[in-house]
XYZ file of C-alpha atoms in Angstrom:
417
model
C 0.000 0.000 0.000
C 1.365 3.407 -0.938
C 1.684 6.351 1.393
C -1.022 8.070 -0.589
C -3.425 5.185 -0.048
C -2.571 5.070 3.656
C -3.817 8.658 3.977
C -7.090 7.765 2.320
C -6.170 9.372 -1.002
C -7.278 7.546 -4.118
C -4.593 6.520 -6.551
C -4.701 8.342 -9.863
C -2.688 5.750 -11.778
C -5.586 3.372 -12.334
C -8.120 4.681 -14.789
C -11.486 3.567 -16.145
C -11.287 1.768 -19.449
C -14.531 3.140 -20.819
C -16.223 6.474 -21.224
C -12.943 8.358 -21.236
C -13.568 10.800 -24.088
C -12.538 14.312 -23.025
C -14.708 16.002 -25.684
C -17.959 16.540 -23.682
C -16.050 18.118 -20.796
C -14.148 20.328 -23.222
C -17.445 21.404 -24.823
C -18.842 22.280 -21.378
C -15.797 24.453 -20.692
C -16.061 26.263 -24.010
C -19.855 26.584 -23.764
C -19.963 28.029 -20.252
C -17.173 30.459 -21.095
C -18.941 31.525 -24.297
C -22.156 32.178 -22.380
C -20.179 34.441 -20.050
C -19.190 36.819 -22.863
C -22.261 36.655 -25.112
C -23.694 39.899 -23.616
C -20.501 41.896 -24.371
C -21.685 43.409 -27.687
C -25.301 43.407 -26.482
C -24.817 45.519 -23.362
C -25.906 48.741 -25.124
C -29.195 47.031 -26.008
C -29.634 45.816 -22.457
C -28.743 49.264 -21.117
C -31.522 50.861 -23.193
C -33.968 48.119 -22.255
C -33.261 48.318 -18.532
C -32.695 52.086 -18.446
C -29.178 51.884 -16.993
C -25.862 53.564 -17.834
C -22.277 52.280 -18.124
C -22.016 52.034 -14.349
C -25.092 49.801 -14.314
C -23.681 47.442 -16.932
C -20.447 47.348 -14.947
C -22.403 46.230 -11.878
C -24.030 43.484 -13.959
C -20.603 42.257 -14.985
C -19.525 42.331 -11.347
C -22.454 40.026 -10.537
C -21.086 37.514 -13.032
C -17.571 37.813 -11.588
C -18.962 37.266 -8.103
C -20.650 34.075 -9.294
C -17.447 32.853 -10.960
C -15.359 33.401 -7.828
C -18.079 31.704 -5.745
C -18.053 28.685 -8.059
C -14.281 28.457 -7.858
C -14.457 28.735 -4.072
C -16.970 25.879 -3.917
C -14.598 23.597 -5.801
C -11.805 24.533 -3.428
C -13.672 23.541 -0.252
C -12.694 20.390 1.589
C -16.230 19.024 1.366
C -16.002 19.215 -2.414
C -13.042 16.809 -2.353
C -15.581 13.972 -2.129
C -17.607 15.228 -5.106
C -16.851 13.306 -8.297
C -15.140 15.546 -10.849
C -17.425 14.344 -13.628
C -20.443 15.295 -11.503
C -18.993 18.770 -10.989
C -18.733 19.274 -14.735
C -22.290 18.012 -15.233
C -23.439 20.479 -12.550
C -21.553 23.300 -14.267
C -23.229 22.423 -17.579
C -26.679 22.397 -15.980
C -26.031 25.728 -14.250
C -24.930 27.209 -17.568
C -27.992 25.814 -19.327
C -30.278 27.210 -16.616
C -28.576 30.604 -16.920
C -29.037 30.582 -20.691
C -32.737 29.741 -20.347
C -33.254 32.534 -17.805
C -31.472 35.010 -20.070
C -33.549 33.822 -23.033
C -37.092 33.783 -21.688
C -37.303 35.719 -18.399
C -37.559 39.507 -18.864
C -36.327 42.210 -16.538
C -33.162 43.463 -14.901
C -33.401 41.151 -11.885
C -33.758 38.097 -14.122
C -30.763 39.194 -16.185
C -28.667 39.592 -13.030
C -29.802 36.131 -11.865
C -28.832 34.643 -15.208
C -25.401 36.250 -14.992
C -24.933 34.940 -11.453
C -25.845 31.390 -12.496
C -23.556 31.714 -15.496
C -20.697 32.756 -13.231
C -21.277 29.796 -10.917
C -21.172 27.423 -13.875
C -18.000 29.012 -15.218
C -16.266 28.783 -11.839
C -17.091 25.119 -11.290
C -16.231 24.145 -14.869
C -12.969 26.100 -14.975
C -11.541 24.478 -11.872
C -12.718 20.958 -12.690
C -12.469 20.460 -16.442
C -8.793 21.355 -16.881
C -7.486 18.245 -15.148
C -10.449 16.097 -16.191
C -9.894 16.646 -19.921
C -6.215 15.708 -19.828
C -6.864 12.749 -17.509
C -9.598 11.441 -19.819
C -7.302 11.748 -22.815
C -4.577 9.770 -21.067
C -7.045 7.175 -19.787
C -8.354 6.464 -23.254
C -5.083 7.023 -25.095
C -6.848 9.536 -27.333
C -4.685 12.235 -28.897
C -2.920 12.917 -25.611
C -0.482 15.440 -27.076
C -3.335 17.286 -28.780
C -5.379 17.624 -25.583
C -2.338 18.581 -23.523
C -1.725 21.394 -26.021
C -5.260 22.727 -26.397
C -6.578 22.383 -22.839
C -4.952 25.597 -21.501
C -6.607 27.509 -24.354
C -10.145 26.142 -23.869
C -11.184 28.960 -21.546
C -10.063 31.734 -23.894
C -11.543 29.888 -26.871
C -14.943 29.980 -25.209
C -14.522 33.583 -24.119
C -13.802 34.521 -27.743
C -16.762 32.591 -29.174
C -19.281 34.416 -26.982
C -18.942 37.974 -28.347
C -18.171 36.711 -31.844
C -21.377 34.652 -31.965
C -23.455 37.456 -30.467
C -22.045 39.998 -32.896
C -22.246 37.867 -36.035
C -25.498 36.039 -35.325
C -27.547 38.472 -33.256
C -25.982 41.665 -34.584
C -26.768 40.724 -38.180
C -30.286 39.585 -37.348
C -29.628 35.963 -38.347
C -30.891 34.798 -34.955
C -32.677 36.567 -32.103
C -31.027 36.877 -28.729
C -33.192 34.216 -27.172
C -32.336 31.853 -30.017
C -28.609 32.123 -29.326
C -29.144 31.510 -25.616
C -31.335 28.489 -26.351
C -28.690 27.096 -28.710
C -26.040 27.377 -25.979
C -28.385 25.766 -23.450
C -28.991 22.877 -25.858
C -25.268 22.279 -26.352
C -24.615 22.335 -22.605
C -27.510 20.008 -21.773
C -26.425 17.572 -24.487
C -22.885 17.534 -23.120
C -24.204 16.987 -19.588
C -26.318 14.058 -20.810
C -23.302 12.476 -22.522
C -21.174 12.846 -19.413
C -23.897 11.410 -17.174
C -24.507 8.502 -19.575
C -20.837 7.590 -19.755
C -20.572 7.723 -15.972
C -23.125 4.887 -15.808
C -21.013 2.548 -17.958
C -19.241 -0.283 -16.121
C -15.529 -0.059 -15.593
C -12.956 -2.795 -15.164
C -13.165 -4.324 -11.653
C -9.519 -3.532 -10.938
C -9.833 0.105 -12.006
C -10.262 2.965 -9.591
C -12.769 5.653 -10.520
C -10.658 8.713 -11.186
C -13.773 10.819 -11.496
C -13.855 10.778 -7.702
C -11.572 13.600 -6.632
C -8.897 12.251 -4.281
C -9.792 13.148 -0.738
C -6.923 14.354 1.399
C -6.704 12.893 4.864
C -6.980 15.027 7.996
C -3.208 15.435 8.142
C -2.868 16.673 4.581
C -3.205 20.383 3.806
C -4.063 21.341 0.222
C -1.110 22.811 -1.629
C -2.261 26.027 -3.229
C -0.904 27.734 -6.314
C 2.207 29.853 -5.784
C 1.987 33.634 -5.920
C 3.819 33.992 -9.283
C 1.315 31.640 -10.916
C -1.604 33.536 -9.391
C -0.164 36.908 -10.391
C 0.513 35.688 -13.919
C -3.050 34.399 -14.348
C -4.490 37.591 -12.864
C -2.403 39.736 -15.201
C -3.276 37.668 -18.284
C -7.010 37.986 -17.757
C -6.656 41.643 -16.735
C -5.365 42.327 -20.249
C -8.420 40.709 -21.844
C -10.715 42.396 -19.330
C -9.227 45.756 -20.258
C -10.141 45.233 -23.903
C -13.589 43.975 -22.984
C -14.237 47.246 -21.170
C -12.612 49.496 -23.779
C -13.993 48.011 -26.988
C -17.531 49.495 -27.030
C -16.270 52.914 -25.902
C -13.361 53.129 -28.322
C -15.281 51.856 -31.325
C -17.892 54.503 -30.725
C -15.266 57.225 -30.697
C -17.332 58.681 -27.888
C -19.865 60.026 -30.420
C -21.963 57.253 -31.920
C -23.233 53.804 -31.070
C -21.139 51.072 -32.736
C -22.851 48.053 -34.247
C -23.096 44.881 -32.199
C -21.328 43.030 -35.007
C -18.265 45.301 -34.900
C -18.086 45.217 -31.102
C -18.516 41.435 -31.023
C -15.800 40.720 -33.569
C -13.261 43.144 -32.099
C -14.034 42.070 -28.512
C -13.420 38.450 -29.530
C -9.957 39.199 -30.970
C -7.888 39.333 -27.745
C -9.519 36.156 -26.453
C -9.054 34.355 -29.770
C -5.441 35.469 -29.977
C -5.072 34.389 -26.348
C -6.351 30.914 -27.198
C -3.831 30.699 -30.044
C -1.060 31.961 -27.779
C -1.958 29.431 -25.079
C -2.001 26.584 -27.600
C 0.564 27.351 -30.296
C 2.981 29.753 -28.610
C 2.885 28.397 -25.040
C 6.539 27.399 -25.257
C 7.600 30.992 -25.933
C 7.367 32.291 -22.397
C 9.763 35.168 -23.041
C 7.349 36.574 -25.612
C 4.477 37.060 -23.166
C 5.069 40.543 -21.773
C 6.795 42.009 -24.852
C 3.695 41.091 -26.857
C 1.355 42.490 -24.209
C 3.225 45.786 -23.938
C 3.601 46.130 -27.731
C -0.112 45.554 -28.248
C -1.110 48.046 -25.574
C 1.247 50.714 -26.934
C -0.249 50.259 -30.398
C -3.737 50.586 -28.932
C -2.751 53.752 -27.052
C -1.337 55.326 -30.223
C -4.347 54.358 -32.321
C -6.728 55.625 -29.647
C -4.932 58.934 -29.204
C -4.058 59.740 -32.813
C -7.041 58.340 -34.738
C -10.096 58.283 -32.435
C -13.346 57.226 -34.076
C -11.747 56.505 -37.472
C -11.267 53.345 -39.528
C -7.502 53.564 -39.043
C -7.970 53.882 -35.313
C -10.276 50.843 -35.262
C -7.779 48.773 -37.260
C -4.930 49.824 -34.967
C -7.024 48.972 -31.918
C -7.932 45.544 -33.327
C -4.346 44.673 -34.253
C -3.064 45.845 -30.883
C -5.757 43.838 -29.103
C -4.761 40.693 -30.995
C -1.049 41.154 -30.221
C -1.672 41.826 -26.529
C -4.151 38.940 -26.355
C -1.574 36.515 -27.745
C 0.854 37.564 -25.025
C -1.859 37.162 -22.399
C -2.588 33.657 -23.675
C 1.060 32.641 -23.367
C 1.203 34.085 -19.864
C -1.956 32.296 -18.735
C -0.890 28.963 -20.228
C 2.497 29.138 -18.512
C 0.945 30.173 -15.190
C -1.702 27.441 -15.218
C 0.804 24.829 -16.338
C 3.233 25.837 -13.599
C 0.497 25.711 -10.937
C -0.600 22.211 -11.964
C 2.947 20.947 -12.391
C 3.950 22.030 -8.884
C 0.885 20.501 -7.202
C 0.594 16.794 -6.326
C -2.254 14.953 -8.113
C -4.568 15.106 -5.095
C -4.210 18.897 -4.933
C -4.380 19.816 -8.617
C -8.038 20.831 -8.388
C -7.126 23.282 -5.616
C -4.235 24.662 -7.671
C -6.497 25.060 -10.714
C -9.137 26.777 -8.580
C -6.565 29.205 -7.147
C -5.250 30.026 -10.606
C -8.673 30.622 -12.151
C -9.826 32.628 -9.120
C -6.904 34.971 -9.637
C -7.683 35.066 -13.362
C -11.305 36.110 -12.849
C -10.350 38.714 -10.294
C -8.003 40.063 -12.948
C -10.767 39.947 -15.540
C -13.256 41.820 -13.352
C -11.074 44.610 -11.971
C -10.387 46.415 -15.300
C -14.011 46.090 -16.371
C -15.336 47.569 -13.136
C -12.626 50.246 -12.881
C -12.756 51.341 -16.513
C -16.534 51.333 -16.544
C -16.328 53.941 -13.810
C -13.366 55.962 -15.134
C -14.026 56.211 -18.855
C -16.496 59.019 -18.352
C -13.870 61.274 -16.790
C -10.474 59.998 -18.038
C -9.143 59.752 -21.583
C -8.797 56.095 -22.711
C -5.227 56.676 -23.886
C -4.226 57.845 -20.404
C -5.744 54.724 -18.864
C -3.957 52.476 -21.361
C -0.575 54.123 -20.765
C -0.947 53.740 -16.990
C -2.073 50.140 -17.402
C 0.896 49.411 -19.678
C 3.328 50.853 -17.157
C 1.924 48.648 -14.393
C 2.145 45.565 -16.598
C 5.744 46.381 -17.530
C 6.677 46.359 -13.836
C 4.763 43.114 -13.224
C 6.381 41.528 -16.269
C 9.857 42.481 -15.079
C 9.218 40.914 -11.673
C 7.753 37.689 -13.060
C 10.337 37.236 -15.801
C 13.497 38.007 -13.823
C 12.667 36.162 -10.615
C 14.661 32.936 -10.037
C 12.981 29.884 -11.558
C 10.539 31.954 -13.595
C 8.129 29.852 -15.660
C 8.310 32.583 -18.325
C 11.860 31.688 -19.267
C 12.437 29.160 -21.989
C 14.265 25.944 -21.117
C 17.527 27.114 -22.675
C 17.450 30.288 -20.625
C 16.808 28.330 -17.408
C 19.693 25.981 -18.198
C 22.074 28.872 -18.792
C 20.956 30.525 -15.578
C 21.372 27.353 -13.494
C 24.873 26.871 -14.917
C 26.068 30.212 -13.590
């Protein structure tokens, strides 16, 4: 008997032989994240409908962020250690589906806030649970392990990019009403939940241990949380995307007219989409993270200051958002990977929860702050100040000993000194 088993912790080396496809869990992650950002290009419509201003829409976003942090906190509790990981993902899918239905069919400001809260809860539970589940399922079934290891860190940003893009292209063009898009997302999430629940009922080999049951630490084992550099990196990465989420509607309007939902949706999706690509394709280029972020933000500041409300300014903003988003994706992938790598198997869910909690705090702060400041401060001033802060953070994270932002060759040279 191993020391892990003596403490009452389930072994994670024995895996079920059936029902190990990671795809439904990945779809739940993408779907719940997409639902979170669907309202981004639609907030002006909601503001007119509910009779609220930018501060009001900021509060509505804060409700979502509160739900996300609450969901992540639930996963981190000791009681949740006995809750099967597959069941958590099913619960997240059902919460997301319920949120989508509320947003689709129940009118009124209170109902919208409730839908956003439920959406946040689903996002929090899915984010902390699906990351390890997807890679474990891939290894258990021997299904494209390298592929899933590569794409899993980018699932969250992929979903966050699909939300505004779908809302802008489908709802903004009139191809589908708002309620239709919400119903479509609810259908996808409920289908994924049904597949996960069905596969959980399949028999497994008698000698196999059910890895869907999260290992439960004994009374003498304290969960090992994510380290501060990993938390700060995740917070910073999502702060970059949150900054663009708050700035996009204001900057595309030039402060004078109402931009189309299609334009806002497409441009708002760019930093998240670039982040997903950065997390998947460029994750090994840790040294590129902050140079890309700073370069993108500087380009945005120049475009915003020199060409406000023009086509050239919009193009410069979009390109800068994509460049900064790619850097944010690299940073988040490296931070999440470092947090999971430094946590023992029985504590990986806690490490993932810590990392995503920091990420969603980072996502919410710029949205709330900028929603309050944009009425009195020039956007270019805000961007310059934000860039300066990120440059300091990047210097600290990159130059610290053992930084996960250094490439392997750099770490080897440093250790040889």
